[in-house]
């Protein structure tokens, strides 16, 4: 597989990660489609194992999200800026503290956004809890699963 094709797969995965944060965009399915494309072109044992593993992870994630309470965006104060902070925090955290850091970074990004907006620790913590109850858990589950799949793909590509 050529370098430009790997770049395109990586860009689709990045779009999928961003799509998790934007309501209505099928982020997990973009990630899966990129993994399918890569696996079909790579055709190695590792590629097929990653495709099967990512399929299982993303399907289980969809079931878990379906079982969680529905997202209630109205009245909570979720903004695009907060979503950007949360997504950036999850991405940075995922690579700084492998895997677990994604969760911490996501919540930390929400807290940082709210701390900046509200000015104090107490109101920011209250708002962060409200956001996590309303939408954060389902978004976090999807984002975490997509980060796992994208991280596994990146690890496979970098290992050769």
N, CA and C of each residue as an Amber inpcrd file, in Angstrom:
protein
   480
   0.8540000  -1.1700000   0.0000000   0.0000000   0.0000000   0.0000000
   0.8970000   1.2290000   0.0000000   0.5930000   2.1730000  -0.8530000
   1.4070000   3.3710000  -0.9860000   1.2170000   4.3470000   0.1600000
   2.1520000   5.2750000   0.2380000   2.1270000   6.2570000   1.3140000
   0.8830000   7.1420000   1.2330000   0.4810000   7.5150000   0.0200000
  -0.6980000   8.3760000  -0.1050000  -1.9640000   7.6460000   0.3150000
  -2.0160000   6.3190000   0.0590000  -3.1760000   5.5350000   0.4750000
  -3.2360000   5.4250000   1.9990000  -2.0720000   5.2380000   2.6250000
  -2.0340000   5.2130000   4.0930000  -2.4710000   6.5570000   4.6640000
  -2.0440000   7.6250000   4.0300000  -2.4410000   8.9580000   4.4610000
  -3.9550000   9.1230000   4.3440000  -4.5280000   8.6530000   3.2580000
  -5.9780000   8.7650000   3.0730000  -6.7320000   7.9520000   4.1210000
  -6.2660000   6.7460000   4.4080000  -6.9030000   5.9320000   5.4480000
  -6.8100000   6.6570000   6.7880000  -5.6400000   7.2190000   7.0830000
  -5.4650000   7.9720000   8.3270000  -6.3770000   9.1850000   8.4010000
  -6.5530000   9.8780000   7.2840000  -7.4380000  11.0470000   7.2660000
  -8.9050000  10.6540000   7.4650000  -9.3110000   9.5290000   6.8840000
 -10.6840000   9.0600000   7.0900000 -10.8800000   8.6720000   8.5570000
  -9.8570000   8.0530000   9.1500000  -9.9630000   7.7090000  10.5700000
 -10.0360000   8.9670000  11.4260000  -9.2620000   9.9740000  11.0890000
  -9.3200000  11.2380000  11.8170000 -10.6940000  11.8800000  11.6580000
 -11.2420000  11.8330000  10.4620000 -12.5880000  12.3420000  10.2240000
 -13.6070000  11.5740000  11.0590000 -13.4130000  10.2610000  11.1740000
 -14.2910000   9.4430000  12.0130000 -14.1910000   9.8230000  13.4810000
 -12.9770000  10.0920000  13.9560000 -12.8050000  10.5300000  15.3410000
 -13.5050000  11.8590000  15.5930000 -13.3580000  12.7700000  14.6460000
 -14.0570000  14.0530000  14.7710000 -15.5650000  13.8620000  14.6430000
 -15.9670000  12.9140000  13.8350000 -17.3860000  12.6430000  13.6380000
 -18.0890000  12.1310000  14.8810000 -17.3490000  11.5000000  15.7740000
 -17.9460000  11.0570000  17.0310000 -18.4240000  12.2550000  17.8390000
 -17.7050000  13.3560000  17.7310000 -18.0340000  14.5520000  18.5070000
 -19.1370000  15.3940000  17.8810000 -19.4520000  15.1430000  16.6200000
 -20.4670000  15.9260000  15.9120000 -21.7200000  15.0700000  15.7700000
 -22.8350000  15.5120000  16.3590000 -24.0710000  14.7230000  16.2420000
 -24.4810000  14.5410000  14.7790000 -24.8750000  13.3200000  14.4470000
 -25.3500000  13.0340000  13.0970000 -24.2900000  12.4970000  12.1570000
 -23.0180000  12.6000000  12.5200000 -21.9480000  12.0870000  11.6640000
 -21.5920000  10.6780000  12.1520000 -21.5860000   9.6850000  11.2580000
 -21.3330000   8.3030000  11.6750000 -19.8400000   8.0180000  11.8930000
 -19.2760000   8.5840000  12.9310000 -17.8470000   8.4510000  13.2020000
 -17.3530000   7.0160000  13.2940000 -17.9970000   6.1510000  14.1130000
 -17.5120000   4.7730000  14.2170000 -17.5370000   4.0300000  12.8910000
 -18.5210000   4.3250000  12.0620000 -18.6140000   3.6170000  10.7850000
 -17.5780000   4.1330000   9.7880000 -17.1920000   5.3860000   9.8900000
 -16.0920000   5.8900000   9.0600000 -14.7840000   5.2120000   9.4570000
 -14.5760000   5.0460000  10.7590000 -13.3800000   4.3630000  11.2540000
 -13.3600000   2.9220000  10.7320000 -14.5020000   2.2490000  10.8240000
 -14.5700000   0.8680000  10.3700000 -14.3460000   0.7650000   8.8680000
 -14.9230000   1.6880000   8.1050000 -14.7440000   1.6660000   6.6480000
 -13.2780000   1.8780000   6.2780000 -12.5890000   2.7550000   6.9920000
 -11.1630000   2.9750000   6.7340000 -10.3700000   1.7030000   7.0590000
 -10.7210000   1.0400000   8.1530000 -10.0390000  -0.2110000   8.5180000
 -10.3090000  -1.2860000   7.4720000 -11.5370000  -1.3710000   6.9690000
 -11.8830000  -2.3380000   5.9220000 -11.0680000  -2.0750000   4.6580000
 -10.9910000  -0.8230000   4.2510000 -10.2340000  -0.4580000   3.0530000
  -8.7670000  -0.8600000   3.2060000  -8.1920000  -0.5240000   4.3610000
  -6.7910000  -0.8500000   4.6110000  -6.5820000  -2.3620000   4.6040000
  -7.4700000  -3.0990000   5.2560000  -7.3340000  -4.5630000   5.3390000
  -7.4470000  -5.2160000   3.9690000  -8.3660000  -4.7210000   3.1450000
  -8.5280000  -5.2900000   1.8050000  -7.3010000  -5.0550000   0.9320000
  -6.6180000  -3.9330000   1.1560000  -5.4220000  -3.6520000   0.3710000
  -4.1610000  -4.2630000   0.9710000  -4.1140000  -4.3830000   2.2690000
  -2.9350000  -4.9250000   2.9480000  -2.8890000  -6.4530000   2.8410000
  -4.0070000  -7.0980000   3.0570000  -4.1730000  -8.5490000   2.9600000
  -3.0940000  -9.3410000   3.6920000  -2.9310000  -9.0180000   4.9650000
  -2.0170000  -9.7900000   5.8080000  -2.8140000 -10.3330000   6.9920000
  -2.2070000 -11.2490000   7.7000000  -2.8650000 -11.8010000   8.8810000
  -3.1850000 -10.7320000   9.9120000  -2.2490000  -9.8140000  10.1050000
  -2.4560000  -8.7280000  11.0580000  -3.6070000  -7.8210000  10.6060000
  -3.6740000  -7.5370000   9.3180000  -4.7400000  -6.6750000   8.8020000
  -6.1050000  -7.3180000   9.0160000  -6.2040000  -8.6110000   8.7470000
  -7.4930000  -9.2860000   8.9320000  -7.8560000  -9.3680000  10.4120000
  -6.8660000  -9.6160000  11.2620000  -7.1260000  -9.6660000  12.7070000
  -7.6050000  -8.3080000  13.2180000  -6.9890000  -7.2330000  12.7350000
  -7.4260000  -5.8990000  13.1480000  -8.8320000  -5.5920000  12.6410000
  -9.1520000  -6.0350000  11.4430000 -10.4990000  -5.8100000  10.9160000
 -11.5350000  -6.5430000  11.7620000 -11.2590000  -7.8020000  12.0780000
 -12.1950000  -8.5700000  12.9080000 -12.3060000  -7.9490000  14.2960000
 -11.1750000  -7.6110000  14.8830000 -11.1840000  -7.0070000  16.2140000
 -11.9110000  -5.6740000  16.2350000 -11.6600000  -4.8390000  15.2340000
 -12.3300000  -3.5420000  15.1990000 -13.8310000  -3.7030000  14.9620000
 -14.2190000  -4.6840000  14.1710000 -15.6400000  -4.9470000  13.9500000
 -16.3190000  -5.3310000  15.2540000 -15.6900000  -6.2150000  16.0070000
 -16.2630000  -6.6440000  17.2930000 -16.3420000  -5.4620000  18.2570000
 -15.2550000  -4.7050000  18.3770000 -15.2340000  -3.5590000  19.3010000
 -16.3050000  -2.5440000  18.9360000 -16.4300000  -2.2130000  17.6720000
 -17.3940000  -1.1940000  17.2600000 -18.8400000  -1.6840000  17.3640000
 -19.0840000  -2.9660000  17.1170000 -20.4380000  -3.4870000  17.2900000
 -20.8320000  -3.5350000  18.7630000 -19.9200000  -3.9690000  19.6150000
 -20.1970000  -3.9790000  21.0540000 -20.4360000  -2.5490000  21.5420000
 -19.6700000  -1.6150000  21.0250000 -19.8440000  -0.2110000  21.3960000
 -21.2360000   0.2810000  21.0200000 -21.7160000  -0.0830000  19.8380000
 -23.0470000   0.3430000  19.4230000 -24.1190000  -0.2180000  20.3500000
 -23.9440000  -1.4520000  20.8070000 -24.9010000  -2.0420000  21.7510000
 -24.8550000  -1.2990000  23.0820000 -23.6530000  -1.0100000  23.5670000
 -23.5110000  -0.3000000  24.8380000 -24.1310000   1.0910000  24.7450000
 -23.8750000   1.8090000  23.6680000 -24.4470000   3.1460000  23.4890000
 -25.9640000   3.0710000  23.4150000 -26.4770000   2.0490000  22.7780000
 -27.9190000   1.8570000  22.6740000 -28.5380000   1.6110000  24.0540000
 -27.8080000   0.9220000  24.9340000 -28.3130000   0.6240000  26.2740000
 -28.2140000   1.8150000  27.2310000 -27.3550000   2.7930000  26.9230000
 -27.2190000   3.9680000  27.7720000 -28.4220000   4.8830000  27.5890000
 -28.6830000   5.7490000  28.5760000 -29.7930000   6.7060000  28.4080000
 -29.5610000   7.5750000  27.1730000 -30.6410000   8.0430000  26.5360000
 -30.4760000   8.8570000  25.3240000 -29.7840000  10.1860000  25.6300000
 -29.1340000  10.7160000  24.6160000 -28.4340000  11.9870000  24.7570000
 -29.4570000  13.1160000  24.8820000 -29.2190000  13.9850000  25.8430000
 -30.0950000  15.1360000  26.0540000 -29.2440000  16.3960000  25.9480000
 -29.1200000  16.9230000  24.7430000 -28.2590000  18.0790000  24.5070000
 -28.8570000  19.3870000  25.0150000 -30.1500000  19.5110000  24.9610000
 -30.7740000  20.7900000  25.3280000 -30.7050000  21.0070000  26.8330000
 -30.3910000  22.2380000  27.2050000 -30.3950000  22.6130000  28.6070000
 -29.1280000  22.3010000  29.3770000 -28.1730000  21.6440000  28.7540000
 -26.9490000  21.2760000  29.4560000 -25.8270000  22.2720000  29.1690000
 -25.8720000  22.8970000  28.0290000 -24.8590000  23.8860000  27.6950000
 -23.6790000  23.3260000  26.9210000 -23.8900000  22.2400000  26.1830000
 -22.8230000  21.6670000  25.3720000 -22.5870000  22.5800000  24.1730000
 -21.3480000  23.0070000  24.0090000 -20.9910000  23.8940000  22.9070000
 -19.9770000  23.2170000  22.0010000 -19.7740000  23.7790000  20.8380000
 -18.7510000  23.2460000  19.9290000 -17.3660000  23.3620000  20.5570000
 -17.1590000  24.4500000  21.2530000 -15.8690000  24.6570000  21.9130000
 -15.6110000  23.5640000  22.9380000 -16.6400000  23.2110000  23.7020000
 -16.4950000  22.1520000  24.6950000 -16.1840000  20.8220000  24.0080000
 -16.8610000  20.5540000  22.9020000 -16.6060000  19.3190000  22.1620000
 -15.1760000  19.2880000  21.6370000 -14.6770000  20.4380000  21.1780000
 -13.2860000  20.4940000  20.6970000 -12.3080000  20.2400000  21.8430000
 -12.5430000  20.8600000  22.9880000 -11.6780000  20.6580000  24.1450000
 -11.7000000  19.1840000  24.5760000 -12.9040000  18.6050000  24.6360000
 -13.0330000  17.2140000  25.0610000 -12.3460000  16.2700000  24.0720000
 -12.5570000  16.4950000  22.7870000 -11.9250000  15.6400000  21.7730000
 -10.4180000  15.7640000  21.7690000  -9.9260000  16.9870000  21.8560000
  -8.4730000  17.1930000  21.8980000  -7.8820000  16.5880000  23.1560000
  -8.5730000  16.7460000  24.2810000  -8.0980000  16.1570000  25.5280000
  -8.0420000  14.6400000  25.4520000  -9.0600000  14.0380000  24.8450000
  -9.0850000  12.5760000  24.7040000  -7.9650000  12.0900000  23.7980000
  -7.7460000  12.7860000  22.7110000  -6.6980000  12.3920000  21.7720000
  -5.3180000  12.4950000  22.4050000  -5.0460000  13.6210000  23.0550000
  -3.7520000  13.8200000  23.7050000  -3.5830000  12.8270000  24.8560000
  -4.6270000  12.6930000  25.6720000  -4.5560000  11.7750000  26.8060000
  -4.3540000  10.3400000  26.3880000  -4.9790000   9.9370000  25.2730000
  -4.8680000   8.5610000  24.7930000  -3.4240000   8.1920000  24.4760000
  -2.6570000   9.1500000  23.9560000  -1.2800000   8.8610000  23.5930000
  -0.2960000   9.1390000  24.7290000  -0.6260000  10.0690000  25.6290000
   0.2680000  10.3500000  26.7550000   0.2220000   9.2410000  27.7990000
  -0.9830000   8.8310000  28.1560000  -1.1770000   7.7160000  29.0820000
  -1.9600000   6.6800000  28.2850000  -1.2720000   5.7220000  27.6660000
  -1.9260000   4.8160000  26.7220000  -3.2620000   4.2640000  27.2250000
  -4.2340000   4.3370000  26.3700000  -5.6020000   3.8520000  26.4870000
  -6.3990000   4.5840000  27.5720000  -6.0370000   4.4490000  28.8380000
  -6.7920000   5.0450000  29.9390000  -6.7830000   6.5680000  29.8610000
  -5.7250000   7.1390000  29.3330000  -5.6240000   8.5860000  29.2280000
  -6.6950000   9.2070000  28.3570000  -7.2780000   8.4390000  27.4490000
  -8.3510000   8.9550000  26.6090000  -9.5570000   9.3620000  27.4350000
  -9.8920000   8.5660000  28.4260000 -11.0240000   8.8730000  29.3070000
 -10.7130000  10.1060000  30.1460000  -9.5390000  10.1000000  30.7470000
  -9.1380000  11.2250000  31.5900000  -9.0440000  12.5150000  30.7830000
  -8.4970000  12.4280000  29.5780000  -8.3770000  13.6070000  28.7280000
  -9.7240000  14.1490000  28.2890000 -10.6770000  13.2610000  28.0120000
 -12.0160000  13.6870000  27.5980000 -12.6910000  14.4740000  28.7180000
 -12.6880000  13.9080000  29.9040000 -13.3150000  14.5830000  31.0470000
 -12.5400000  15.8500000  31.4010000 -11.2140000  15.7750000  31.3270000
 -10.3970000  16.9590000  31.5940000 -10.6490000  18.0740000  30.5900000
 -10.8900000  17.7250000  29.3390000 -11.1940000  18.7260000  28.3190000
 -12.5130000  19.4280000  28.5980000 -13.5140000  18.6590000  29.0190000
 -14.7990000  19.2640000  29.3810000 -14.6070000  20.1900000  30.5740000
 -13.8870000  19.7080000  31.5910000 -13.6420000  20.5200000  32.7800000
 -12.8780000  21.7980000  32.4260000 -11.8500000  21.6770000  31.5910000
 -11.0630000  22.8480000  31.2030000 -11.9000000  23.8830000  30.4760000
 -12.7580000  23.4200000  29.5900000 -13.6410000  24.3270000  28.8650000
 -14.5980000  25.0340000  29.8240000 -15.1600000  24.2740000  30.7360000
 -16.1060000  24.8500000  31.6830000 -15.4120000  25.7470000  32.7150000
 -14.2100000  25.3910000  33.0940000 -13.4570000  26.2290000  34.0370000
 -13.1610000  27.5900000  33.4060000 -12.7980000  27.5580000  32.1380000
 -12.5200000  28.8010000  31.4310000 -13.7950000  29.6320000  31.2520000
 -14.9040000  28.9590000  30.9660000 -16.1670000  29.6640000  30.7280000
 -16.7770000  30.1990000  32.0170000 -16.7330000  29.3900000  33.0880000
 -17.4150000  29.7520000  34.3300000 -16.5000000  30.4230000  35.3540000
 -15.2040000  30.2190000  35.2390000 -14.2620000  30.9290000  36.0910000
 -13.8570000  30.2600000  37.3810000 -14.5890000  29.3100000  37.9010000
 -14.2240000  28.7060000  39.1730000 -14.2920000  27.1960000  39.1490000
 -13.6600000  26.5820000  40.1540000 -13.6060000  25.1240000  40.2340000
 -14.9910000  24.5170000  40.5190000 -15.6930000  25.0590000  41.4940000
 -16.9950000  24.5030000  41.8840000 -18.0040000  24.4920000  40.7530000
 -18.2520000  25.6380000  40.1230000 -19.2090000  25.6380000  39.0070000
 -18.7480000  24.7690000  37.8320000 -17.4460000  24.7190000  37.5880000
 -16.9340000  23.8950000  36.4850000 -17.1580000  22.4110000  36.7710000
 -16.9460000  21.9830000  38.0020000 -17.1730000  20.5800000  38.3670000
 -18.6550000  20.2200000  38.2440000 -19.5270000  21.1080000  38.7060000
 -20.9620000  20.8620000  38.6110000 -21.3950000  20.7440000  37.1500000
 -20.9020000  21.6400000  36.3250000 -21.2410000  21.6120000  34.9090000
 -20.6760000  20.3710000  34.2240000 -19.4490000  19.9870000  34.5810000
 -18.8320000  18.7910000  33.9980000 -19.6510000  17.5500000  34.3320000
 -20.1070000  17.4250000  35.5730000 -20.9410000  16.2870000  35.9560000
 -22.2520000  16.2780000  35.1750000 -22.8550000  17.4470000  35.0090000
 -24.1130000  17.5310000  34.2640000 -23.9210000  17.1310000  32.8020000
 -22.8480000  17.5850000  32.2080000 -22.5600000  17.2460000  30.8090000
 -22.2990000  15.7480000  30.6690000 -21.5180000  15.1850000  31.5860000
 -21.2180000  13.7490000  31.5060000 -22.4930000  12.9190000  31.6760000
 -23.3990000  13.3520000  32.5380000 -24.6570000  12.6230000  32.7010000
 -25.5340000  12.7210000  31.4500000 -25.5550000  13.8930000  30.8350000
 -26.4570000  14.1230000  29.7100000 -25.9580000  13.5000000  28.4130000
 -24.7160000  13.7330000  28.0550000 -24.2120000  13.2590000  26.7600000
 -22.8330000  12.6250000  26.8490000 -22.1080000  12.9400000  27.8740000
 -20.7010000  12.5640000  27.9340000 -20.4320000  11.0780000  27.9070000
 -21.2420000  10.3140000  28.5970000 -20.9690000   8.8830000  28.6910000
 -21.0650000   8.2040000  27.3380000 -22.1290000   8.4740000  26.5950000
 -22.2690000   7.8090000  25.2980000 -21.2160000   8.2910000  24.3110000
 -20.9070000   9.5810000  24.3300000 -19.8550000  10.0930000  23.4410000
 -18.5160000   9.5020000  23.8410000 -18.2610000   9.4330000  25.1430000
 -16.9940000   8.8760000  25.6260000 -16.8350000   7.4210000  25.2160000
 -17.8920000   6.6360000  25.3170000 -17.8220000   5.2190000  24.9300000
 -17.4750000   5.1000000  23.4510000 -18.1550000   5.8670000  22.5990000
 -17.8750000   5.8230000  21.1590000 -16.4680000   6.3190000  20.8390000
 -16.0890000   7.4170000  21.4570000 -14.7660000   7.9800000  21.1900000
 -13.6630000   7.0450000  21.6440000 -13.8290000   6.4360000  22.7990000
 -12.8340000   5.5060000  23.3210000 -12.6650000   4.3070000  22.3870000
 -13.7770000   3.7550000  21.9200000 -13.7090000   2.6130000  21.0010000
 -13.0200000   3.0120000  19.6960000 -13.3590000   4.1840000  19.1810000
 -12.7370000   4.6510000  17.9360000 -11.2520000   4.9270000  18.1340000
 -10.8760000   5.4630000  19.2840000  -9.4560000   5.6740000  19.5770000
  -8.7100000   4.3450000  19.6600000  -9.3340000   3.3270000  20.2370000
  -8.7010000   2.0030000  20.2970000  -8.4480000   1.4510000  18.8960000
  -9.4560000   1.5550000  18.0470000  -9.3250000   1.0280000  16.6840000
  -8.2740000   1.8230000  15.9090000  -8.3560000   3.1470000  15.9680000
  -7.3820000   3.9750000  15.2490000  -5.9730000   3.7820000  15.7960000
  -5.8460000   3.6460000  17.1090000  -4.5410000   3.4120000  17.7180000
  -3.9580000   2.0620000  17.3040000  -4.8010000   1.0340000  17.2350000
  -4.3260000  -0.2830000  16.7930000  -3.8720000  -0.2370000  15.3380000
  -4.6280000   0.4800000  14.4930000  -4.2310000   0.6190000  13.0910000
  -2.9040000   1.3520000  12.9820000  -2.7840000   2.4590000  13.7150000
  -1.5450000   3.2390000  13.6720000  -0.3540000   2.4080000  14.1560000
  -0.5570000   1.6330000  15.2010000   0.4980000   0.7580000  15.6850000
   0.9020000  -0.2780000  14.6440000  -0.0830000  -0.8370000  13.9400000
   0.2160000  -1.8370000  12.9050000   0.9690000  -1.2040000  11.7440000
   0.5740000   0.0050000  11.3570000   1.2330000   0.6780000  10.2310000
   2.6760000   1.0490000  10.6180000   2.8590000   1.5650000  11.8160000
   4.2020000   1.9720000  12.2390000   5.1320000   0.7870000  12.4860000
   4.5730000  -0.3580000  12.8650000   5.4140000  -1.5240000  13.1060000
   5.8680000  -2.1810000  11.7970000   5.2490000  -1.7820000  10.7080000
   5.7280000  -2.2430000   9.4110000   4.8490000  -3.2640000   8.8200000
